[in-house]
Amino acid sequence: MPSRRCFTVFARRGFTVIELTAVIAIVAILVSLLCAALNQTKTKALRISCLENLKTLNLAWQMYSEDYEGQLPLNRSAAIIKDPRRFPEFSLSSNSWVSGNPKFDTSSAPIRAGTLFPYIRSVQPFRCALDDSRSERDPGVLRSRSYAMNAYLGGDEAMNPAMNFNDLKRPSSTFVFIEEHERSRWESSFVVVPASKIVVGAGSNVSSWVSTPADRHEQGCNLTFADGHIEYWRWYSPKADHDTKMASTGGKHRDARDLNRLQAVVGQ
């Protein structure tokens, strides 16, 4: 009896709508996770870039002081009131670490005119890569500077600033450079009045920001210290758009905690 060959036929089965939807959802989740990871990596890279900028500026500050027998670079400003209805525009006195005002400058010339530029020989370290603020005189021009110097280091005489490195009582807890908010007043100096110097008026117990720190690095910013180390500070409260002064309201308010924290490292 002849043998019989058996053939098994399998029916081809496609994906169901539910299966396709599940696959698409999984792919979408994986893509979103990948994008989030890439964005986080980019953010960290830009923060590191900003840290490198500040390291360069702080090193130039130290080298200047060493070259001039401990004298600190001048950090002085002079108000120019062009319109009494507006907050005074500031420009820098001669022989300061930088000149000009980044809110209005349209070139890097004021940076090149500063006393720290010969130690750096580049304008790149003066601006954070995440700072997309622009000159108010020419919106097509990015601001040339993102950082300011502690007003109590080589600052205006009215501040009674330290003028020599040897005058610093606590170099490790005295900040030198800080990222300043684009909506701040903008001089060469960053002004934070220490709690010990605040005169409380009748019925008033509110201290305020004079200069405002940036919060472009995940609600925080970088700052350097006189002993050479650099720190990243994340603020309790976001530093959103404000006027030239940003009032804090009471000791328990998150913004007041930020102000108190910075007041403790002005070196006064």
mmCIF file of C-alpha atoms in Angstrom:
data_model
loop_
_atom_site.group_PDB
_atom_site.id
_atom_site.type_symbol
_atom_site.label_atom_id
_atom_site.label_comp_id
_atom_site.label_asym_id
_atom_site.label_seq_id
_atom_site.Cartn_x
_atom_site.Cartn_y
_atom_site.Cartn_z
ATOM 1 C CA MET A 1 0.000 0.000 0.000
ATOM 2 C CA PRO A 2 1.624 3.269 -1.057
ATOM 3 C CA SER A 3 2.571 5.692 1.718
ATOM 4 C CA ARG A 4 0.672 8.915 2.021
ATOM 5 C CA ARG A 5 2.375 12.192 2.659
ATOM 6 C CA CYS A 6 0.627 14.455 5.108
ATOM 7 C CA PHE A 7 0.829 18.175 4.643
ATOM 8 C CA THR A 8 -0.039 20.517 7.481
ATOM 9 C CA VAL A 9 -1.185 23.931 6.445
ATOM 10 C CA PHE A 10 -0.822 26.810 8.881
ATOM 11 C CA ALA A 11 -3.034 29.794 8.371
ATOM 12 C CA ARG A 12 -1.129 33.099 8.360
ATOM 13 C CA ARG A 13 -2.304 35.305 11.220
ATOM 14 C CA GLY A 14 -1.723 39.119 11.296
ATOM 15 C CA PHE A 15 -1.481 41.501 14.259
ATOM 16 C CA THR A 16 -4.699 42.594 15.867
ATOM 17 C CA VAL A 17 -5.502 46.264 16.385
ATOM 18 C CA ILE A 18 -4.939 45.859 20.121
ATOM 19 C CA GLU A 19 -1.485 44.365 19.586
ATOM 20 C CA LEU A 20 -0.479 47.118 17.164
ATOM 21 C CA THR A 21 -1.684 49.764 19.604
ATOM 22 C CA ALA A 22 0.345 48.180 22.402
ATOM 23 C CA VAL A 23 3.501 48.115 20.270
ATOM 24 C CA ILE A 24 3.055 51.749 19.226
ATOM 25 C CA ALA A 25 2.499 52.763 22.853
ATOM 26 C CA ILE A 26 5.665 50.965 23.966
ATOM 27 C CA VAL A 27 7.709 52.594 21.201
ATOM 28 C CA ALA A 28 6.301 56.027 22.133
ATOM 29 C CA ILE A 29 7.242 55.491 25.787
ATOM 30 C CA LEU A 30 10.759 54.417 24.854
ATOM 31 C CA VAL A 31 11.187 57.454 22.594
ATOM 32 C CA SER A 32 9.945 59.827 25.308
ATOM 33 C CA LEU A 33 12.319 58.272 27.842
ATOM 34 C CA LEU A 34 15.194 58.596 25.385
ATOM 35 C CA CYS A 35 14.359 62.251 24.684
ATOM 36 C CA ALA A 36 14.125 63.017 28.403
ATOM 37 C CA ALA A 37 17.499 61.369 28.983
ATOM 38 C CA LEU A 38 19.072 63.311 26.113
ATOM 39 C CA ASN A 39 17.598 66.604 27.365
ATOM 40 C CA GLN A 40 18.870 65.904 30.862
ATOM 41 C CA THR A 41 22.315 65.096 29.483
ATOM 42 C CA LYS A 42 22.328 68.324 27.455
ATOM 43 C CA THR A 43 21.224 70.345 30.495
ATOM 44 C CA LYS A 44 24.008 68.865 32.619
ATOM 45 C CA ALA A 45 26.540 69.509 29.852
ATOM 46 C CA LEU A 46 25.517 73.167 29.657
ATOM 47 C CA ARG A 47 25.736 73.494 33.431
ATOM 48 C CA ILE A 48 29.253 72.054 33.290
ATOM 49 C CA SER A 49 30.069 74.559 30.532
ATOM 50 C CA CYS A 50 28.859 77.354 32.808
ATOM 51 C CA LEU A 51 30.958 75.981 35.664
ATOM 52 C CA GLU A 52 34.010 76.065 33.398
ATOM 53 C CA ASN A 53 33.270 79.712 32.539
ATOM 54 C CA LEU A 54 33.123 80.640 36.194
ATOM 55 C CA LYS A 55 36.260 78.667 36.957
ATOM 56 C CA THR A 56 38.062 80.715 34.295
ATOM 57 C CA LEU A 57 36.736 84.024 35.643
ATOM 58 C CA ASN A 58 37.613 83.136 39.220
ATOM 59 C CA LEU A 59 41.124 82.076 38.247
ATOM 60 C CA ALA A 60 41.629 85.411 36.438
ATOM 61 C CA TRP A 61 40.392 87.205 39.577
ATOM 62 C CA GLN A 62 42.931 85.336 41.702
ATOM 63 C CA MET A 63 45.781 85.895 39.233
ATOM 64 C CA TYR A 64 45.072 89.629 39.142
ATOM 65 C CA SER A 65 45.196 89.780 42.933
ATOM 66 C CA GLU A 66 48.469 87.856 43.029
ATOM 67 C CA ASP A 67 50.012 90.170 40.419
ATOM 68 C CA TYR A 68 49.041 93.288 42.399
ATOM 69 C CA GLU A 69 50.121 92.236 45.885
ATOM 70 C CA GLY A 70 46.705 91.124 47.027
ATOM 71 C CA GLN A 71 44.739 94.075 45.604
ATOM 72 C CA LEU A 72 41.331 93.007 44.277
ATOM 73 C CA PRO A 73 40.119 94.018 40.808
ATOM 74 C CA LEU A 74 37.950 97.126 40.936
ATOM 75 C CA ASN A 75 34.233 96.452 40.671
ATOM 76 C CA ARG A 76 32.757 99.938 40.564
ATOM 77 C CA SER A 77 29.817 101.525 38.806
ATOM 78 C CA ALA A 78 28.472 104.983 38.081
ATOM 79 C CA ALA A 79 24.795 105.688 37.508
ATOM 80 C CA ILE A 80 23.742 107.559 34.380
ATOM 81 C CA ILE A 81 20.140 108.739 34.557
ATOM 82 C CA LYS A 82 19.004 109.152 30.969
ATOM 83 C CA ASP A 83 15.302 109.128 31.740
ATOM 84 C CA PRO A 84 14.071 109.941 35.290
ATOM 85 C CA ARG A 85 10.991 107.773 34.716
ATOM 86 C CA ARG A 86 13.167 104.681 34.385
ATOM 87 C CA PHE A 87 15.563 102.985 36.762
ATOM 88 C CA PRO A 88 19.031 104.466 36.190
ATOM 89 C CA GLU A 89 21.128 102.821 33.543
ATOM 90 C CA PHE A 90 24.539 101.882 34.850
ATOM 91 C CA SER A 91 27.915 101.986 33.206
ATOM 92 C CA LEU A 92 31.256 101.029 34.682
ATOM 93 C CA SER A 93 33.904 103.366 35.957
ATOM 94 C CA SER A 94 37.306 103.097 34.322
ATOM 95 C CA ASN A 95 39.719 100.397 35.410
ATOM 96 C CA SER A 96 37.048 97.944 36.608
ATOM 97 C CA TRP A 97 37.046 94.217 35.868
ATOM 98 C CA VAL A 98 34.579 94.893 33.032
ATOM 99 C CA SER A 99 33.087 97.980 31.476
ATOM 100 C CA GLY A 100 29.647 98.772 30.076
ATOM 101 C CA ASN A 101 26.280 97.188 30.831
ATOM 102 C CA PRO A 102 25.178 93.962 29.085
ATOM 103 C CA LYS A 103 21.538 95.070 29.049
ATOM 104 C CA PHE A 104 22.442 97.762 26.527
ATOM 105 C CA ASP A 105 25.852 96.824 25.057
ATOM 106 C CA THR A 106 25.854 95.728 21.432
ATOM 107 C CA SER A 107 29.435 94.429 21.255
ATOM 108 C CA SER A 108 32.047 92.727 23.393
ATOM 109 C CA ALA A 109 34.189 95.888 23.565
ATOM 110 C CA PRO A 110 33.252 96.619 27.223
ATOM 111 C CA ILE A 111 34.486 93.159 28.218
ATOM 112 C CA ARG A 112 37.745 93.564 26.332
ATOM 113 C CA ALA A 113 38.282 96.900 28.123
ATOM 114 C CA GLY A 114 38.112 95.265 31.559
ATOM 115 C CA THR A 115 41.118 94.526 33.734
ATOM 116 C CA LEU A 116 40.463 90.748 33.779
ATOM 117 C CA PHE A 117 40.330 90.301 30.005
ATOM 118 C CA PRO A 118 44.152 90.161 29.570
ATOM 119 C CA TYR A 119 44.148 87.079 31.808
ATOM 120 C CA ILE A 120 41.428 85.337 29.785
ATOM 121 C CA ARG A 121 41.908 86.551 26.199
ATOM 122 C CA SER A 122 38.439 85.394 25.182
ATOM 123 C CA VAL A 123 34.903 86.747 25.576
ATOM 124 C CA GLN A 124 33.317 83.279 25.621
ATOM 125 C CA PRO A 125 33.721 82.641 29.404
ATOM 126 C CA PHE A 126 31.735 85.796 30.198
ATOM 127 C CA ARG A 127 28.416 84.349 28.946
ATOM 128 C CA CYS A 128 26.507 81.210 29.927
ATOM 129 C CA ALA A 129 25.422 79.074 26.950
ATOM 130 C CA LEU A 130 21.888 78.902 28.379
ATOM 131 C CA ASP A 131 21.597 82.687 28.598
ATOM 132 C CA ASP A 132 19.494 83.717 25.600
ATOM 133 C CA SER A 133 18.818 87.279 26.798
ATOM 134 C CA ARG A 134 19.458 90.050 24.268
ATOM 135 C CA SER A 135 20.566 93.659 24.200
ATOM 136 C CA GLU A 136 17.705 96.089 24.715
ATOM 137 C CA ARG A 137 19.285 98.377 22.136
ATOM 138 C CA ASP A 138 19.547 95.651 19.496
ATOM 139 C CA PRO A 139 17.359 92.539 20.002
ATOM 140 C CA GLY A 140 19.403 90.768 17.335
ATOM 141 C CA VAL A 141 22.464 90.745 19.601
ATOM 142 C CA LEU A 142 22.890 88.279 22.450
ATOM 143 C CA ARG A 143 24.098 89.836 25.673
ATOM 144 C CA SER A 144 27.829 89.532 26.106
ATOM 145 C CA ARG A 145 27.834 88.833 29.852
ATOM 146 C CA SER A 146 25.869 86.576 32.225
ATOM 147 C CA TYR A 147 27.916 87.001 35.406
ATOM 148 C CA ALA A 148 28.451 89.701 38.018
ATOM 149 C CA MET A 149 30.877 90.115 40.921
ATOM 150 C CA ASN A 150 30.094 90.434 44.621
ATOM 151 C CA ALA A 151 29.667 94.183 45.325
ATOM 152 C CA TYR A 152 31.640 93.834 48.578
ATOM 153 C CA LEU A 153 34.788 92.847 46.673
ATOM 154 C CA GLY A 154 36.503 95.886 45.170
ATOM 155 C CA GLY A 155 33.126 97.603 44.861
ATOM 156 C CA ASP A 156 31.837 101.146 45.308
ATOM 157 C CA GLU A 157 33.239 102.975 48.326
ATOM 158 C CA ALA A 158 29.774 103.380 49.839
ATOM 159 C CA MET A 159 29.651 99.580 50.273
ATOM 160 C CA ASN A 160 32.829 99.634 52.409
ATOM 161 C CA PRO A 161 34.155 96.724 50.334
ATOM 162 C CA ALA A 162 37.220 94.563 50.836
ATOM 163 C CA MET A 163 39.997 95.943 48.631
ATOM 164 C CA ASN A 164 42.701 93.390 49.378
ATOM 165 C CA PHE A 165 42.549 89.604 49.520
ATOM 166 C CA ASN A 166 44.031 89.725 53.011
ATOM 167 C CA ASP A 167 40.961 91.683 54.146
ATOM 168 C CA LEU A 168 38.752 88.646 53.570
ATOM 169 C CA LYS A 169 37.827 87.023 56.855
ATOM 170 C CA ARG A 170 36.316 83.845 55.374
ATOM 171 C CA PRO A 171 37.442 83.229 51.762
ATOM 172 C CA SER A 172 35.719 79.831 51.660
ATOM 173 C CA SER A 173 32.353 81.429 52.455
ATOM 174 C CA THR A 174 32.664 84.660 50.456
ATOM 175 C CA PHE A 175 31.239 84.450 46.961
ATOM 176 C CA VAL A 176 32.992 86.212 44.073
ATOM 177 C CA PHE A 177 31.056 85.604 40.830
ATOM 178 C CA ILE A 178 27.396 84.701 40.399
ATOM 179 C CA GLU A 179 24.998 84.278 37.489
ATOM 180 C CA GLU A 180 22.664 87.266 37.411
ATOM 181 C CA HIS A 181 19.031 87.161 36.278
ATOM 182 C CA GLU A 182 18.328 88.834 32.942
ATOM 183 C CA ARG A 183 15.655 90.990 34.616
ATOM 184 C CA SER A 184 18.019 92.205 37.325
ATOM 185 C CA ARG A 185 19.440 95.756 37.505
ATOM 186 C CA TRP A 186 22.803 94.795 35.971
ATOM 187 C CA GLU A 187 26.028 96.515 36.898
ATOM 188 C CA SER A 188 29.440 94.937 37.188
ATOM 189 C CA SER A 189 28.580 94.183 40.807
ATOM 190 C CA PHE A 190 25.936 91.978 42.373
ATOM 191 C CA VAL A 191 24.420 93.669 45.420
ATOM 192 C CA VAL A 192 23.041 91.678 48.333
ATOM 193 C CA VAL A 193 22.707 93.692 51.526
ATOM 194 C CA PRO A 194 23.714 91.568 54.550
ATOM 195 C CA ALA A 195 21.056 91.133 57.200
ATOM 196 C CA SER A 196 23.332 92.894 59.709
ATOM 197 C CA LYS A 197 23.317 96.066 57.589
ATOM 198 C CA ILE A 198 19.587 96.273 56.879
ATOM 199 C CA VAL A 199 17.962 99.255 58.579
ATOM 200 C CA VAL A 200 14.406 98.352 59.481
ATOM 201 C CA GLY A 201 12.025 101.238 59.022
ATOM 202 C CA ALA A 202 8.986 101.962 61.137
ATOM 203 C CA GLY A 203 6.510 99.122 60.800
ATOM 204 C CA SER A 204 8.684 97.342 58.213
ATOM 205 C CA ASN A 205 10.582 94.087 58.588
ATOM 206 C CA VAL A 206 10.955 93.201 54.923
ATOM 207 C CA SER A 207 14.353 92.806 53.264
ATOM 208 C CA SER A 208 14.631 92.752 49.487
ATOM 209 C CA TRP A 209 16.822 91.621 46.655
ATOM 210 C CA VAL A 210 18.770 94.488 45.119
ATOM 211 C CA SER A 211 20.325 92.302 42.435
ATOM 212 C CA THR A 212 18.535 89.089 41.437
ATOM 213 C CA PRO A 213 20.278 85.736 40.855
ATOM 214 C CA ALA A 214 19.586 83.659 37.762
ATOM 215 C CA ASP A 215 17.641 80.396 37.887
ATOM 216 C CA ARG A 216 18.310 79.095 34.384
ATOM 217 C CA HIS A 217 19.964 75.874 35.570
ATOM 218 C CA GLU A 218 16.977 73.866 36.777
ATOM 219 C CA GLN A 219 15.869 76.653 39.128
ATOM 220 C CA GLY A 220 19.404 77.331 40.260
ATOM 221 C CA CYS A 221 22.694 78.961 39.337
ATOM 222 C CA ASN A 222 26.439 78.637 39.796
ATOM 223 C CA LEU A 223 28.649 80.826 41.952
ATOM 224 C CA THR A 224 32.352 80.916 42.828
ATOM 225 C CA PHE A 225 34.100 81.570 46.126
ATOM 226 C CA ALA A 226 37.260 83.454 47.062
ATOM 227 C CA ASP A 227 39.157 80.279 47.968
ATOM 228 C CA GLY A 228 38.619 79.038 44.384
ATOM 229 C CA HIS A 229 35.835 76.479 44.787
ATOM 230 C CA ILE A 230 32.567 76.600 42.822
ATOM 231 C CA GLU A 231 29.067 75.604 43.921
ATOM 232 C CA TYR A 232 25.706 75.024 42.283
ATOM 233 C CA TRP A 233 22.796 76.377 44.289
ATOM 234 C CA ARG A 234 19.224 75.348 43.599
ATOM 235 C CA TRP A 235 16.787 77.994 44.806
ATOM 236 C CA TYR A 236 13.790 77.268 46.969
ATOM 237 C CA SER A 237 11.757 79.728 44.913
ATOM 238 C CA PRO A 238 11.925 80.333 41.131
ATOM 239 C CA LYS A 239 13.291 83.717 40.098
ATOM 240 C CA ALA A 240 10.656 84.591 37.506
ATOM 241 C CA ASP A 241 10.236 87.986 35.854
ATOM 242 C CA HIS A 242 10.544 90.732 38.428
ATOM 243 C CA ASP A 243 11.263 94.413 38.558
ATOM 244 C CA THR A 244 14.683 95.716 39.551
ATOM 245 C CA LYS A 245 13.883 94.859 43.174
ATOM 246 C CA MET A 246 12.326 91.598 44.278
ATOM 247 C CA ALA A 247 10.771 91.788 47.733
ATOM 248 C CA SER A 248 10.875 88.773 50.006
ATOM 249 C CA THR A 249 8.120 88.484 52.544
ATOM 250 C CA GLY A 250 8.972 87.114 55.934
ATOM 251 C CA GLY A 251 11.394 84.529 57.252
ATOM 252 C CA LYS A 252 9.308 81.497 56.283
ATOM 253 C CA HIS A 253 8.770 82.537 52.675
ATOM 254 C CA ARG A 254 10.783 80.397 50.234
ATOM 255 C CA ASP A 255 12.234 83.440 48.482
ATOM 256 C CA ALA A 256 13.354 84.877 51.816
ATOM 257 C CA ARG A 257 15.232 81.638 52.494
ATOM 258 C CA ASP A 258 17.123 82.151 49.227
ATOM 259 C CA LEU A 259 17.925 85.737 50.155
ATOM 260 C CA ASN A 260 19.100 84.787 53.644
ATOM 261 C CA ARG A 261 21.310 82.075 52.200
ATOM 262 C CA LEU A 262 23.077 84.501 49.882
ATOM 263 C CA GLN A 263 23.319 87.206 52.546
ATOM 264 C CA ALA A 264 25.412 84.774 54.595
ATOM 265 C CA VAL A 265 28.175 84.564 51.966
ATOM 266 C CA VAL A 266 28.764 88.200 50.995
ATOM 267 C CA GLY A 267 31.770 88.343 53.326
ATOM 268 C CA GLN A 268 30.500 91.134 55.578
#
